[in-house]
């Protein structure tokens, strides 16, 4: 097993910069996900790690070994590409066995290894089938088994679920996660689906426009988006451009980083007045952006302590099963609010949020 | 980075690029030696005199009324254009005549019109009706690509000659015998035999790609059925028709064997005249005329490529429904039946007649023409054409062509299939064999390789046989490339990548994954290459002149001039069998991974 490090990695095609510079570190045994919209550079990053492309600048190391000028076949990685790329002229067994032509299997017996892997991915007895006779989900499992056959130190998955329907996708991602835990193989996973990323990963790197916006655990990325992009991309969010109007005297909360305590301030969020937590040095007149999760809103019991109450007209109501999603027009500003499923207000509604629910960006 | 990893490891990562570069150089060297240099040497001959650049040879051709007719005086003195036009109008717009070049273009135009006229109904039938054998008919439209032109000429003589099937039929009912040989009509008809299937193929394919939703929208907008067809469907088919017509014109402008055999020097085209100039060793005038022809052909081919590139790619959506032939209106069925009969006369009868001629002597059924093919003819003088030698040469050259053209074509596919600038250049250069006539290639190889070329102080001379294989290979390799490239381009690029991540080197991945998956295309390409080699006439007839390297098509042409149809028909039938077998292989394997 091994860790992966990207230091100042850049990829340019002619004058266009596709990626970077990017610095990332994937720990040994970690399930690490690159997530972002299409064209953000996540697949390019994966291809640089696999060795299918060479970085224009910077360096990739796997297990402390520099990968500069190491071709893919010398990298000891297993790859599951987007459409699986099963060899159509080989049976399932031959597909899984193919890497064992070049690398010794753990245990030394290639046939036994192939059987073990087919068991592991739940394809026992399907070894003699042709790939084209398998369902999408089964193909995906064959691709996974093939990638894992030589017990690589690193597993790379490029949108492995994108060709599957939603329900199967959820089931398979749990299975991939189970197998990864069982083997403890360092895994880099690429997806455009932020929900999938949050569900399976130990840590997530949110990418946008060739750069890493934020790296953290799913919780950190969701609860404390560091950038406007992350806030908008991961989950749903209300984004506000704010201006500090007035410090609220006497009240302070301990800073997250243990430094000087944050304090409360009156802030004008777009055209809404609210009391939110700001850093201790945020002066009156300073610009700051904030995000508020839809689920941070509650129906106002009336007269909230800090006055973060907003009254508006319900424009849209969507029933989502576990919750109800409302679009509330408060003057010129639209709020997206998520309430318990049984709360289905209409007409005029008043909602509120706690001061620390607004995350500064 | 460890400094010891230095340049060698950098090289290691770039090994694929180095490999591609080497492959490109090898391919380039081969094509330069076999095609570009020989052709260039012909063209240079046209613009130099004793090593000094001059336009005299080309200008001599252009201003000779024999070649350019009414244009000659205009080209010689452009100022007379207006006066010429006035005189022309005064003469009541009499057909002015444009010399050999003009006649070549004229017969190409007539052939194009005939091909379109004969092909469009076929395209309509294929696109509109569902009937048994429809797929077979569609496959058969690809046959002309592999049928040797000289064999087709034999078929047409066997059908429309004085001893031909049609003449026999006339005689049987008391009418007088007649011959269409050495008439423009027969040349045009033979060209239609070749190119009408092309029209059918291109236009029906376009018709089947039509997205009928456009038709539905037009109907919903208020257009009547005919109006909607005219407004929406026809404009979508015009580009395909244009493509087919342009290709037909290019092909028939360069036509050689058919014109030589069916038209003779009376109806000579530029290509035939170049050949006759080479035969009389007037090489400079031949080169000048060839240069003029090549310029016209290249311009036409370029126009074709530009035009084709503009065409919209296939759409996805519901396509035109075909009606069962049995359910068509009686009128439509009768019209299709009449067309089928005409199609049989043009496409089927020549082949049937040729086979029949080869089997029937003056005294009924006989195999003597086939025995003639395998007799050693020990008594024959050396200048005579021995049939068995021709058969043997054809097979040897065919095998040689496979050895050169298949690796060459596959390599070009590998280098170009993934797109990029190299692919564009390669794709364009790969079209040169289509644009440059076989006679020019043959002449070039004769001058540069057979007569010898000095390279770095060494005089390089090859035998006619080697030059013939080279000529066949350059004509055949684009077909290999065209068979392999689509399969290669459709392969998931992740396949070789996964193989490499599994531990395979780039070459190993090529061997394990890519080549097995395009094997059908390689075999189809090989069959194409073999068929083209066996049927090639234009370059071979020049290179085989005064040597023992003649092939079956060359022998057929020589026998044909002897006025007895038995021997050429027998040999033509052998050619038909060989090329038909190749066609079956192509048809079965060419689309192996189409689904």
Short mmCIF file of C-alpha atoms in Angstrom, two decimals, chain B residues 69-71 73-74 80-98:
data_model
loop_
_atom_site.label_atom_id
_atom_site.label_comp_id
_atom_site.label_asym_id
_atom_site.label_seq_id
_atom_site.Cartn_x
_atom_site.Cartn_y
_atom_site.Cartn_z
CA UNK B 69 -9.57 22.51 -78.73
CA UNK B 70 -11.22 25.90 -78.74
CA UNK B 71 -9.47 26.76 -75.49
CA UNK B 73 -6.13 29.73 -78.85
CA UNK B 74 -7.61 31.41 -75.78
CA UNK B 80 -8.82 36.77 -78.23
CA UNK B 81 -11.41 35.42 -75.80
CA UNK B 82 -14.02 38.07 -76.52
CA UNK B 83 -13.58 37.86 -80.28
CA UNK B 84 -13.78 34.11 -80.04
CA UNK B 85 -17.03 34.28 -78.10
CA UNK B 86 -18.52 36.66 -80.65
CA UNK B 87 -17.53 34.35 -83.47
CA UNK B 88 -18.99 31.46 -81.57
CA UNK B 89 -22.29 33.26 -81.10
CA UNK B 90 -22.29 34.18 -84.77
CA UNK B 91 -21.90 30.52 -85.67
CA UNK B 92 -25.08 29.80 -83.75
CA UNK B 93 -23.32 28.35 -80.70
CA UNK B 94 -21.98 25.40 -82.63
CA UNK B 95 -20.37 22.72 -80.49
CA UNK B 96 -16.88 24.13 -80.33
CA UNK B 97 -14.88 21.06 -79.28
CA UNK B 98 -12.35 21.28 -76.53
#
